[in-house]
Coordinates of C-alpha atoms in Angstrom, one line a residue:
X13 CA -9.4 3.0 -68.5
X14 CA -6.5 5.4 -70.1
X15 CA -9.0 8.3 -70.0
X16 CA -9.6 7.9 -66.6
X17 CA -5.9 7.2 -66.1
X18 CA -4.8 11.2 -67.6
X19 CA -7.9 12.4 -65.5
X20 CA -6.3 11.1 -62.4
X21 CA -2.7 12.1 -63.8
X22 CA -4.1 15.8 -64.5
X23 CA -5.6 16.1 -61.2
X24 CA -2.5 15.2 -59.4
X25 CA -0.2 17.5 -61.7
X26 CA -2.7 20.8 -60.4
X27 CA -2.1 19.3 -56.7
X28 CA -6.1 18.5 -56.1
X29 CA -6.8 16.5 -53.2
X30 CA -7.2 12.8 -53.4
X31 CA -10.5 11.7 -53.1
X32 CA -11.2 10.2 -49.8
X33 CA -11.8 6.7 -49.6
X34 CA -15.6 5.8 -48.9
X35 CA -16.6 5.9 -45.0
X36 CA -16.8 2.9 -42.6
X37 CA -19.9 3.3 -40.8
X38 CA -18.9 2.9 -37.0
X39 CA -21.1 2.1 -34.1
X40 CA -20.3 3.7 -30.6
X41 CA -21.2 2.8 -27.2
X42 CA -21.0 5.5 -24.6
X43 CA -21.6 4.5 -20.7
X44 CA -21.8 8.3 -18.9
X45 CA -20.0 8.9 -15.7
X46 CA -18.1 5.2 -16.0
X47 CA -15.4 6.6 -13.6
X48 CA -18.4 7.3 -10.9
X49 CA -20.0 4.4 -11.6
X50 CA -17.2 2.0 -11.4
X51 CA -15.4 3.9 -8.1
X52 CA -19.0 4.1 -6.3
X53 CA -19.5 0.4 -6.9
X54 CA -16.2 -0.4 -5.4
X55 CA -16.3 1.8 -2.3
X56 CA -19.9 0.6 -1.6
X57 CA -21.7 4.3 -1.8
X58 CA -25.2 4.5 -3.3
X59 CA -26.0 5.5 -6.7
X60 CA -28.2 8.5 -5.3
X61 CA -24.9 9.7 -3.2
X62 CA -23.3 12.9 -4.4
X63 CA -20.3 11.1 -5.3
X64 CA -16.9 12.4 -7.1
X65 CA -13.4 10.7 -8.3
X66 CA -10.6 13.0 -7.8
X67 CA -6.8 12.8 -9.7
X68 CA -4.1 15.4 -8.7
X69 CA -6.2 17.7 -6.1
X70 CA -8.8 18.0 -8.7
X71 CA -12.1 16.6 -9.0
X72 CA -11.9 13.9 -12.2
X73 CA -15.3 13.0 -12.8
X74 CA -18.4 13.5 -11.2
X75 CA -22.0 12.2 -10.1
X76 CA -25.2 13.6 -11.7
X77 CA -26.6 14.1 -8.2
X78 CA -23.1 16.3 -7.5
X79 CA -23.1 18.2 -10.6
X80 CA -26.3 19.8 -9.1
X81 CA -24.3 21.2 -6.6
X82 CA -22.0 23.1 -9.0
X83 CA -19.3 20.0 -8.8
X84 CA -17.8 19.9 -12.2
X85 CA -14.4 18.5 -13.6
X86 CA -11.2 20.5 -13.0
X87 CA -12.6 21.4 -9.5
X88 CA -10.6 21.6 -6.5
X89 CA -11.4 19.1 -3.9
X90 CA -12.0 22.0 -1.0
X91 CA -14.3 24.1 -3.4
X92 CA -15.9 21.0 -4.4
X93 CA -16.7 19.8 -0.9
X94 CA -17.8 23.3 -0.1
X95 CA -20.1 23.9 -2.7
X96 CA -21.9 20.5 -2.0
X97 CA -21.0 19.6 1.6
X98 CA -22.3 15.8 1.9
X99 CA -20.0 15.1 -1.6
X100 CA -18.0 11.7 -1.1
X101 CA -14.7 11.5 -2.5
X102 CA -12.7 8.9 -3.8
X103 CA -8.9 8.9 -5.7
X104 CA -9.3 8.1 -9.5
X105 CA -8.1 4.3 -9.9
X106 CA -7.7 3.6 -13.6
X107 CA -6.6 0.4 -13.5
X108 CA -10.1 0.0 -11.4
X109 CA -11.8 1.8 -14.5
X110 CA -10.5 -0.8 -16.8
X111 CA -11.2 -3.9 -14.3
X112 CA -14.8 -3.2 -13.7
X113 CA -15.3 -2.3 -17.4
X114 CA -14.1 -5.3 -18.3
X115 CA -17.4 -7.8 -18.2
X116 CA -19.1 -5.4 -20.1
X117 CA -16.7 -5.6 -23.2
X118 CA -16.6 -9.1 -23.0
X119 CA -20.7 -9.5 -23.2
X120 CA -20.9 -7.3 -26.2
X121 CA -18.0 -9.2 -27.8
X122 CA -19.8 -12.2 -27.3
X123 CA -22.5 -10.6 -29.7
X124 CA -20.2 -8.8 -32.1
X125 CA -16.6 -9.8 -32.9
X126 CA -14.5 -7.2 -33.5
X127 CA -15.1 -4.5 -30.3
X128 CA -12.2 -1.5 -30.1
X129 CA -12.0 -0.4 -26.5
X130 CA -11.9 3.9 -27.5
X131 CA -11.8 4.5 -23.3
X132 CA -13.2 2.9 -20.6
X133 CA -16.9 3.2 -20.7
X134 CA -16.7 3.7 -24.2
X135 CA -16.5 1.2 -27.3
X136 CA -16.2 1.6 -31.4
X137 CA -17.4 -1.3 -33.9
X138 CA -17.9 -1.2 -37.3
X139 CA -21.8 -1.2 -37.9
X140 CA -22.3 -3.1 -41.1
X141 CA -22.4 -7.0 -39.9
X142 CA -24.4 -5.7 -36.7
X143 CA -26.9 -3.9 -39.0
X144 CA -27.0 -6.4 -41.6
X145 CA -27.9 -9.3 -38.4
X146 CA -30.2 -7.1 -36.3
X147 CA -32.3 -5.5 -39.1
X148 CA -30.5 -2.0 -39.2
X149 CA -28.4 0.2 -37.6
X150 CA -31.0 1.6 -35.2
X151 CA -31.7 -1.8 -34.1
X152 CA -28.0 -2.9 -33.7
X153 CA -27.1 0.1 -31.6
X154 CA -30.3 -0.4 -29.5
X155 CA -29.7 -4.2 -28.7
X156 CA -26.1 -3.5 -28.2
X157 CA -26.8 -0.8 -25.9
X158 CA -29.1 -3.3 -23.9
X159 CA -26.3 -5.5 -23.6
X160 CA -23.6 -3.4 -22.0
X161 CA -26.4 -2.1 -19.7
X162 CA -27.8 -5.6 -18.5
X163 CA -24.1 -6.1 -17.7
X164 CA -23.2 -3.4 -15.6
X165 CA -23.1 -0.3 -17.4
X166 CA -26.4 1.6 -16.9
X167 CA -27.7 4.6 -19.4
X168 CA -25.5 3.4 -22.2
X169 CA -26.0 5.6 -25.3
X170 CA -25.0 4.6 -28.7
X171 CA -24.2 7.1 -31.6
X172 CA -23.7 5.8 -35.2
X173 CA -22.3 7.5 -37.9
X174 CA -19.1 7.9 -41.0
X175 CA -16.3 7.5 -38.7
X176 CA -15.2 6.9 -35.2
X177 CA -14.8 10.7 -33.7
X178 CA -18.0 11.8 -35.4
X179 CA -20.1 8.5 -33.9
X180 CA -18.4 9.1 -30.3
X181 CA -19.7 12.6 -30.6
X182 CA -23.1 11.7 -31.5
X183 CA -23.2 9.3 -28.2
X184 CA -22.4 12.2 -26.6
X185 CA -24.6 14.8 -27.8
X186 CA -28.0 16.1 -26.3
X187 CA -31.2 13.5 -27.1
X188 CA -33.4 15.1 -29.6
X189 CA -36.3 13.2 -27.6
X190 CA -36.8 12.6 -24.2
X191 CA -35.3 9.0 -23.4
X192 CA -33.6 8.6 -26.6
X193 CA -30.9 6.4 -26.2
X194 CA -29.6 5.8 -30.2
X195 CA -28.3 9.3 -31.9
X196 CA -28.0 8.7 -36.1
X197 CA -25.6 11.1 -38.2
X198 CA -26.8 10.6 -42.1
X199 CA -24.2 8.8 -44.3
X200 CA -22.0 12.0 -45.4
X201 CA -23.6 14.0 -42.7
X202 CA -21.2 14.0 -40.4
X203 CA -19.4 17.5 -41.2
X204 CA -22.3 18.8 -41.1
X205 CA -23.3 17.8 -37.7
X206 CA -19.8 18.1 -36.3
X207 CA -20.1 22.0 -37.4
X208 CA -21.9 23.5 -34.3
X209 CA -19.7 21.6 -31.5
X210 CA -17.8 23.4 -29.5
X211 CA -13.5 23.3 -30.4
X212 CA -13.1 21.4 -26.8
X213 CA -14.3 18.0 -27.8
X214 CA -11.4 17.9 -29.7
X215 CA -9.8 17.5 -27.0
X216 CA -6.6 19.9 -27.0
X217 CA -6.9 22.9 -25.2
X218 CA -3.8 24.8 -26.3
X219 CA -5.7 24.3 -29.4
X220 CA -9.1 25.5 -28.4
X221 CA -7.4 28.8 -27.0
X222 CA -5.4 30.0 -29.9
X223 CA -8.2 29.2 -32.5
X224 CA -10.5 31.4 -30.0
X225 CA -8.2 34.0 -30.2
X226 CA -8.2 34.5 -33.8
X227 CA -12.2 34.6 -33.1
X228 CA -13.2 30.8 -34.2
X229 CA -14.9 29.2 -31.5
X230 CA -17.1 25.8 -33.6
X231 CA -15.5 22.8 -35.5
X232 CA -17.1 24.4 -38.8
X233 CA -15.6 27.2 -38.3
X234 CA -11.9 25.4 -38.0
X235 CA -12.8 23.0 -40.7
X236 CA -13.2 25.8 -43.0
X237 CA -9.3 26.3 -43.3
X238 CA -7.7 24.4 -45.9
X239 CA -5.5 21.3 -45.0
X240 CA -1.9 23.4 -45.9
X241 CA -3.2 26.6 -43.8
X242 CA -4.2 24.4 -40.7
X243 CA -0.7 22.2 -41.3
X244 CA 1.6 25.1 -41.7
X245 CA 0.6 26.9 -38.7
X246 CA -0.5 23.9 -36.3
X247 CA 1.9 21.1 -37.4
X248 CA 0.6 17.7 -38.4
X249 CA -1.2 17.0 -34.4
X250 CA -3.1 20.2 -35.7
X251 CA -3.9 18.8 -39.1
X252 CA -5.2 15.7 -37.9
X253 CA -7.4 17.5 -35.4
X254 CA -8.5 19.7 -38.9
X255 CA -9.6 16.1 -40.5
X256 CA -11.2 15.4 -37.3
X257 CA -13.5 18.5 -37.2
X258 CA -14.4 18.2 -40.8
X259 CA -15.9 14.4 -40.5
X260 CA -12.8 12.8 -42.1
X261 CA -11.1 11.2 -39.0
X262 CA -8.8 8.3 -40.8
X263 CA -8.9 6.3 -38.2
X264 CA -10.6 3.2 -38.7
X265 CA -12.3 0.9 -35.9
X266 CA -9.5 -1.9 -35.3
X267 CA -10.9 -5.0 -32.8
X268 CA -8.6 -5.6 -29.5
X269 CA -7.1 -9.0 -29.7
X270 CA -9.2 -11.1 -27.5
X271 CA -6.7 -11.9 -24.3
X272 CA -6.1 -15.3 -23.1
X273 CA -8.0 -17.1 -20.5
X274 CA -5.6 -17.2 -17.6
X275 CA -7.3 -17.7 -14.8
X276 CA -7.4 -20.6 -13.4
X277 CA -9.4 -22.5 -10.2
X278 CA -9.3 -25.7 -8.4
X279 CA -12.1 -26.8 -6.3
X280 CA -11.3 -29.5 -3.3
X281 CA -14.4 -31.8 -2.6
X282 CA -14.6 -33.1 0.4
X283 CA -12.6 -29.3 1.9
X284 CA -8.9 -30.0 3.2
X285 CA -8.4 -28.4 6.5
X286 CA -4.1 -28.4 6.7
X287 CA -2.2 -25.4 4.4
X288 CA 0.3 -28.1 3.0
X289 CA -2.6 -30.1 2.0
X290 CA -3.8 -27.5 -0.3
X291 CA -0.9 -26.3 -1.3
X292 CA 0.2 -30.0 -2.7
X293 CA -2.9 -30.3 -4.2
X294 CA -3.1 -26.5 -6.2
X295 CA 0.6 -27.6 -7.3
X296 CA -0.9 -29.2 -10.6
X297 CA -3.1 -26.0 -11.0
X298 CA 0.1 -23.7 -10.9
X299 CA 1.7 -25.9 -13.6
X300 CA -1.3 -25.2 -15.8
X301 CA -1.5 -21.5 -14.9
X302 CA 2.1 -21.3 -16.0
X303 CA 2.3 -23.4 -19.0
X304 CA -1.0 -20.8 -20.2
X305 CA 1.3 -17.5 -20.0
X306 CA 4.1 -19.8 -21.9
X307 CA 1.8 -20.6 -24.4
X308 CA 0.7 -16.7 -24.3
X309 CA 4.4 -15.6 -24.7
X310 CA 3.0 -14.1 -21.0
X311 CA 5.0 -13.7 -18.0
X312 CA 2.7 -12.5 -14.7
X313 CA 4.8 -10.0 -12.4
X314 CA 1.5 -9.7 -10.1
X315 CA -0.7 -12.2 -9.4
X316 CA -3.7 -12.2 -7.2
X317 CA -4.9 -15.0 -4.8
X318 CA -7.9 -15.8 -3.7
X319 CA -9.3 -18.3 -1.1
X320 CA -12.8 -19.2 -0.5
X321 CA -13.5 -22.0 2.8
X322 CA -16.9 -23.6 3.2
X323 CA -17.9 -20.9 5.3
X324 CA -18.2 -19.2 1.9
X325 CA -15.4 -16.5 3.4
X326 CA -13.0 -15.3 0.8
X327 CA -9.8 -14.4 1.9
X328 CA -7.7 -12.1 -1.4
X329 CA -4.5 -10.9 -1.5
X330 CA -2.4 -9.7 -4.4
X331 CA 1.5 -10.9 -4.9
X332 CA 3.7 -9.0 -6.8
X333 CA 7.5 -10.8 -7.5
X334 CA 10.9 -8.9 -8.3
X335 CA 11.2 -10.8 -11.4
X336 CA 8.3 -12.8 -12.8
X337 CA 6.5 -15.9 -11.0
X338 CA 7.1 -19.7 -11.9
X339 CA 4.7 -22.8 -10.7
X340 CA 6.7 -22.7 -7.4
X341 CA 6.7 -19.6 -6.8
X342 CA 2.8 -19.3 -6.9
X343 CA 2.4 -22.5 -4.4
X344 CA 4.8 -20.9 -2.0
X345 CA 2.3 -17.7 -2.0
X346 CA -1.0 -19.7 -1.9
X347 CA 1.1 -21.4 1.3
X348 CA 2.0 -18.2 3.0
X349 CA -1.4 -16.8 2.2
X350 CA -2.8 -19.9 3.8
X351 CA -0.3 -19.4 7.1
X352 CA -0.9 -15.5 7.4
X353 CA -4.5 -16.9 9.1
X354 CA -4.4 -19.9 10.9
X355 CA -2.7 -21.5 14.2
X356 CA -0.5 -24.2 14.4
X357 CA -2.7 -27.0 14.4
X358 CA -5.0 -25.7 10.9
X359 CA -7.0 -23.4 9.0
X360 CA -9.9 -22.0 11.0
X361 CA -12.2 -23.5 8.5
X362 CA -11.7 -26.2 5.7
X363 CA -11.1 -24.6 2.0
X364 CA -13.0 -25.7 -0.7
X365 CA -11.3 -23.5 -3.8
X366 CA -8.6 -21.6 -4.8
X367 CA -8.8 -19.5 -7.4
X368 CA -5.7 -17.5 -9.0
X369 CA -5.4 -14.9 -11.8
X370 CA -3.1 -12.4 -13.2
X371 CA -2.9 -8.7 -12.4
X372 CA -0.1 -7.7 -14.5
X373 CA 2.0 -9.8 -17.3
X374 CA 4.8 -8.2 -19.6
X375 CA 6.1 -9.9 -23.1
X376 CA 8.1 -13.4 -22.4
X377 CA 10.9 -11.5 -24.0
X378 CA 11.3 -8.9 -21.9
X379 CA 12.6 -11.3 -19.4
X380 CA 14.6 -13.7 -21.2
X381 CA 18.1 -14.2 -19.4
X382 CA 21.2 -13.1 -22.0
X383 CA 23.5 -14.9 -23.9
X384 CA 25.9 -15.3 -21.4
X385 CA 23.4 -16.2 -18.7
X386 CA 22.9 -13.5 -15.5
X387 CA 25.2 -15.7 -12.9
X388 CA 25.3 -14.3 -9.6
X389 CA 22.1 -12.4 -9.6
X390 CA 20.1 -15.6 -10.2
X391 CA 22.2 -17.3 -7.7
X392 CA 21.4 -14.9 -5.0
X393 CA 17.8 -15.1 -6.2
X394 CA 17.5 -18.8 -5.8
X395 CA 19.2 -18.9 -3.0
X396 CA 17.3 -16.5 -1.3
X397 CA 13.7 -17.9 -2.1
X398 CA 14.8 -21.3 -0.8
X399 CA 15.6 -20.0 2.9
X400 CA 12.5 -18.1 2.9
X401 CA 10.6 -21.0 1.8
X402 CA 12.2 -22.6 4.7
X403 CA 11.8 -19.7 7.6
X404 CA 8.4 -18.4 6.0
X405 CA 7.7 -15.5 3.2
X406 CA 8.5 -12.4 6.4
X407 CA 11.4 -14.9 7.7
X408 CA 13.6 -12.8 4.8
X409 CA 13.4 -8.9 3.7
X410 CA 15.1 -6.1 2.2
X411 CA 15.1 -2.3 4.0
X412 CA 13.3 0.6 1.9
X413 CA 13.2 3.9 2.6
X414 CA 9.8 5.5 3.4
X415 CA 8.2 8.4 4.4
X416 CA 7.6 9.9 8.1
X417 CA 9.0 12.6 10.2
X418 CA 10.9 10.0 12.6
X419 CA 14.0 7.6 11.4
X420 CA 12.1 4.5 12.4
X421 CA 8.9 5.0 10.8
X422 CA 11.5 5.9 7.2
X423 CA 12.3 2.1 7.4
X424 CA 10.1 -0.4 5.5
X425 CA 11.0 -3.8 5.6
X426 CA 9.5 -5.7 2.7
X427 CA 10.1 -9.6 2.7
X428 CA 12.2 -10.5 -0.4
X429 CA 10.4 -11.4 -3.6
X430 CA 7.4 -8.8 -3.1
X431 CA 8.1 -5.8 -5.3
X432 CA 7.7 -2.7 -2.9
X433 CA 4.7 -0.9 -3.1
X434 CA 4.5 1.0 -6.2
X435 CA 3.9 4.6 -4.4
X436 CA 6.7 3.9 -1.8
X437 CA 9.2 6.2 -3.2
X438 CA 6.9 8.6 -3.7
X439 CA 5.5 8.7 -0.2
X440 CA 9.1 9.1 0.5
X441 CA 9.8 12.4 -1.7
X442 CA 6.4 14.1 -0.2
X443 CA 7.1 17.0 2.1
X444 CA 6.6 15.5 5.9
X445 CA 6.6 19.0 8.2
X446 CA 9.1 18.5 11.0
X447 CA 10.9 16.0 9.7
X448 CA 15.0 16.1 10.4
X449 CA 16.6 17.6 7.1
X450 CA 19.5 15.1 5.9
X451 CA 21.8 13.6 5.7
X452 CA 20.3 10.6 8.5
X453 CA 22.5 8.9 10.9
X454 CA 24.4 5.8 9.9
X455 CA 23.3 3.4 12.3
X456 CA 18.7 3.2 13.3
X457 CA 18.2 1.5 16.5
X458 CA 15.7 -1.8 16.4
X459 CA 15.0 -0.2 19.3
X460 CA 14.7 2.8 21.8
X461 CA 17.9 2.8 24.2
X462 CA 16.7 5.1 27.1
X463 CA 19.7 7.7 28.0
X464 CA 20.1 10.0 30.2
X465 CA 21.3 13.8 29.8
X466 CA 21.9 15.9 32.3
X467 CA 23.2 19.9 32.6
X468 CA 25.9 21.7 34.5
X469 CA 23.9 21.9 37.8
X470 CA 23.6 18.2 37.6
X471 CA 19.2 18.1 36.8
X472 CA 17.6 16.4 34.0
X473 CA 17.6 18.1 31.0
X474 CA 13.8 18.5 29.7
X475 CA 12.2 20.6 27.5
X476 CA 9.3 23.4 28.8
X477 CA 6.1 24.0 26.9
X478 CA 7.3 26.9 25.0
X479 CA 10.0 24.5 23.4
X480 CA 13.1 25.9 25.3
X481 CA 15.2 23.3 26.9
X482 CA 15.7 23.6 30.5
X483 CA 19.8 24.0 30.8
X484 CA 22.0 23.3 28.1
X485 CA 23.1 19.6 28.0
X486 CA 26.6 18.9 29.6
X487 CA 27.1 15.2 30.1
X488 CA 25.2 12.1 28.6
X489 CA 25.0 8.6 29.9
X490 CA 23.4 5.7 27.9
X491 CA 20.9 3.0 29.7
X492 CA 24.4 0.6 28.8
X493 CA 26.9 2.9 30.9
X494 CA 24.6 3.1 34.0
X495 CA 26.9 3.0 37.3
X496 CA 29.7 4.5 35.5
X497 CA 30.8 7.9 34.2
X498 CA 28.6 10.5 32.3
X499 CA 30.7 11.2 29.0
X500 CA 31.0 15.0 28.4
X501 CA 28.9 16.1 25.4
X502 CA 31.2 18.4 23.1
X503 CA 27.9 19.6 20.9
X504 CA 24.3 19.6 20.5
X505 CA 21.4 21.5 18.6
X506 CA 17.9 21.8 19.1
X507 CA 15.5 20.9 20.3
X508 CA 12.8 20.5 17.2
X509 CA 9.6 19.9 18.6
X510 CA 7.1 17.6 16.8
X511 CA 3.4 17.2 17.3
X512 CA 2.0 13.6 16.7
X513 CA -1.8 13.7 16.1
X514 CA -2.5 16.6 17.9
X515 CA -6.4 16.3 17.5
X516 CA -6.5 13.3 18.7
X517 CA -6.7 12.4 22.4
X518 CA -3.9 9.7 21.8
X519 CA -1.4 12.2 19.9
X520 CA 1.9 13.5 21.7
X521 CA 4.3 16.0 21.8
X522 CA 8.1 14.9 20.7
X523 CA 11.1 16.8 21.1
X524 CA 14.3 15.8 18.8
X525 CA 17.8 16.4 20.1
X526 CA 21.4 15.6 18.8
X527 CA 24.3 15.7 20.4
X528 CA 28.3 14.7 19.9
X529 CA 30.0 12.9 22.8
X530 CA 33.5 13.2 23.7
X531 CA 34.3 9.7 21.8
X532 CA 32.7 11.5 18.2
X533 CA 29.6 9.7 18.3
X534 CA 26.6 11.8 17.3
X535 CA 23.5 10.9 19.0
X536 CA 19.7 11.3 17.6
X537 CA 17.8 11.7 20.7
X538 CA 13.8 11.8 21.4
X539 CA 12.2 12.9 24.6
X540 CA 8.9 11.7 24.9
X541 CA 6.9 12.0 28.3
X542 CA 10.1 13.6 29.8
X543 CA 12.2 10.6 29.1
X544 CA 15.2 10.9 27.0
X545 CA 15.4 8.2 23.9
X546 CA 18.6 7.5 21.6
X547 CA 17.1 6.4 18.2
X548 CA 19.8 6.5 16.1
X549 CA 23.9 7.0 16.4
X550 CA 26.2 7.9 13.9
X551 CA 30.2 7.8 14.2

């Protein structure tokens, strides 16, 4: 024991390397094309369609069947529907990705404990129980491949070998035989067979570029450098990267905690036919749905609803909340859900189940009130959800801003307690051509006032079809003031034409005017089938 002690001390005083603790061999499952899969399942397009997922203007992932076509990642979505002109083409969803994936990690959890989500589509475990129970690795990553693909994810490959980036990479790699679907790397041979890939499964392009410069273009050639040479120039991403390519990735497979079962149901036998019924009798089911995210340290911001009538017709609808949702809050939704289809005397067709889960939950803690308690806020909140509980769930909203080129369509009215929808404010920050540059007028009519504006030879005011109006506005007169005096109009501007679905036979052609009276007031006027509108007033 001493003489290995000095050895160790000796080594350490000439700076050698530690020695690197022995490899944990890692089984990885790798479903090709999950995006596709899971996007074309949801929109309902064939698996033989050409079929791409798009994020950004750019194509994301794409079908076999498209890649034939010359439709590869990082494609723009017109040179990608131009090289392959029957392509469908769907917005990447990744919270879709991760739902549909789901079922798939649970099934081969129910085999083998212990299953690290690496993406969706792909999944890390550590191979020595599954080796020792199915008779060898081979036969582990076989079986578990079966699994995922009896349970949704088709042409699953499986790679095994020394450590997590090395077995991901030898999922990935070319079959050596036709239909091979379990790729091997030797224990210590995974350096070896990381050496020929290319820098750009490492994943950093910066990277990839720089190291080509200098003329390296294969993880051998990178993992040649020593680990003070790759760290002084690259930094310590760099270095890790370095370990990576040289089949010493020290990361280690680490199981996701297995989430609580929050979903809940209840089933009515014989069917109940009246909303407040059902919602009295679900009100024990939302107790137990929120004492489960208690007992999870879980509160759900988003919840989904789901209602199923003996006609086996499922009507879903998904409930987001301001804050987070209690027991009462969820039977006021299943209520309103229930209301949102029926006429006054029932439901079109008796309900035998409702069934409720979570979308999104954030940490109890997050939302825990402070010391001193939040006061008015809560007050307001309360007070608030009662009258709508009263009036009904649109009975009581809040204005947002959204996007379109007219006032009106800029006002969203969401009813209070739904949190708006999550791209609202960006909808509202996209460019919209023809839209009036700010700042907007105080005061949006609920609706139209018709208005009259006139010129100095006493005609209408209109607008010709090369945009020119036909005399310059003199005196105004709203629909209000008919019978009396035309108030003189001190200023105007325009008009800004704007074409509403112009290749469609139902589009029109709007014409924006604004105008000051001789009371101050500046008018937002539309002329629309030669009839002069005031949509908006500011004094």
């Amino acid at each position: 024991m001493i003489g290995r002690g000095r050895v160790r001390a000796d080594a350490l005083v000439r700076g050698a390397a530690m020695p690197e603790p022995p490899p944990t061999r890692t089984i990885v499952l790798w479903c090709p094309d999950w995006p596709v899969i899971a996007a074309a399942r949801a929109a309902g397009v064939p698996p033989e369609q050409p079929f791409a997922v798009v994020s950004k203007g750019q194509v994301f992932a794409s079908s076999a069947s498209s890649r034939q076509s010359g439709v590869v990642r990082g494609l723009r979505v017109r040179e990608a529907q131009a090289r392959c002109p029957e392509l469908v083409v769907q917005p990447y969803d990744e919270g879709l990705d991760h739902r549909a994936f789901e079922p798939v990690i649970r099934a081969v959890e129910a085999a083998v404990p212990g299953v690290e989500v690496l993406r969706p589509g792909t999944v890390a475990l550590r191979s020595r129980g599954p080796a020792r129970y199915y008779g060898g690795e081979r036969a582990a990553a076989a079986t578990l491949a079966g699994i995922a693909a009896d349970h949704g994810a088709p042409a699953v490959r499986a790679g095994v070998a020394d450590t997590p980036f090395a077995a991901d990479q030898a999922a990935r790699a070319r079959p050596v035989r036709p239909g091979e679907r379990v790729r091997i790397v030797p224990v210590d041979g995974s350096a070896e067979f990381l050496a020929d890939l290319p820098l750009a499964v490492l994943g950093d392009a910066d990277l990839a570029m720089v190291l080509g410069r200098l003329g390296i273009a294969t993880l051998g050639e990178f993992a040649a450098f020593t680990d003070e040479q790759v760290r002084d120039r690259f930094g310590v991403a760099g270095a890790f990267l370095h370990r990576l390519a040289g089949g010493r990735d020290p990361r280690e497979v680490s199981s996701r905690p297995v989430p609580p079962e929050l979903r809940v149901e209840a089933a009515f036998e014989p069917p109940l036919d009246r909303a407040d019924q059902i919602a009295f009798a679900f009100r024990r089911t939302a107790d137990d749905f929120a004492a489960r995210l208690r007992a999870a340290g879980l509160v759900a911001t988003t919840i989904r609803v789901g209602i199923v009538d003996e006609r086996d017709i499922l009507l879903e609808r998904t409930w987001a909340h301001p804050r987070w949702f209690d027991a009462a809050d969820v039977v006021d939704r299943v209520r309103w859900q229930l209301a949102g289809g029926v006429d006054p005397t029932g439901l079109e067709a008796p309900v035998t189940s409702v069934v409720l889960e979570p979308v999104a939950v954030d940490d109890m803690a997050n939302h825990e009130r402070g010391l001193w308690g939040s006061g008015p806020d809560e007050r307001v909140h309360h007070g608030l959800a009662r009258v709508q509980g009263m009036v009904g769930h649109d009975g009581v909203v809040t204005p947002r801003v959204g996007g379109g080129r007219t006032l009106s369509e800029r006002v969203v009215l969401v009813p209070w307690g739904d949190a708006p929808a999550a791209d609202l404010a960006s909808v509202a920050d996209r460019p919209w051509p023809g839209k009036l540059p700010g700042p907007p007028p105080a005061t949006v009519l609920e609706r139209p006032r018709p208005v009259d504006v006139v010129a100095s030879d006493g005609g209408s005011v209109d607008v010709d079809d090369r945009g020119v109006l036909s005399g310059a506005p003199e005196r105004f007169r709203a629909e209000a003031d008919r019978g009396g005096r035309f108030a003189p109009v001190t200023a105007w501007a325009g008009p800004w034409p704007l074409v509403v679905r112009w290749w469609d036979a139902g589009g029109r052609r709007l014409h924006r005017l604004q105008l000051v009276d001789a009371e101050g007031r500046a008018w937002y006027l539309v002329l629309a089938d030669h009839r002069w509108w005031a949509e908006a007033v500011a004094t």
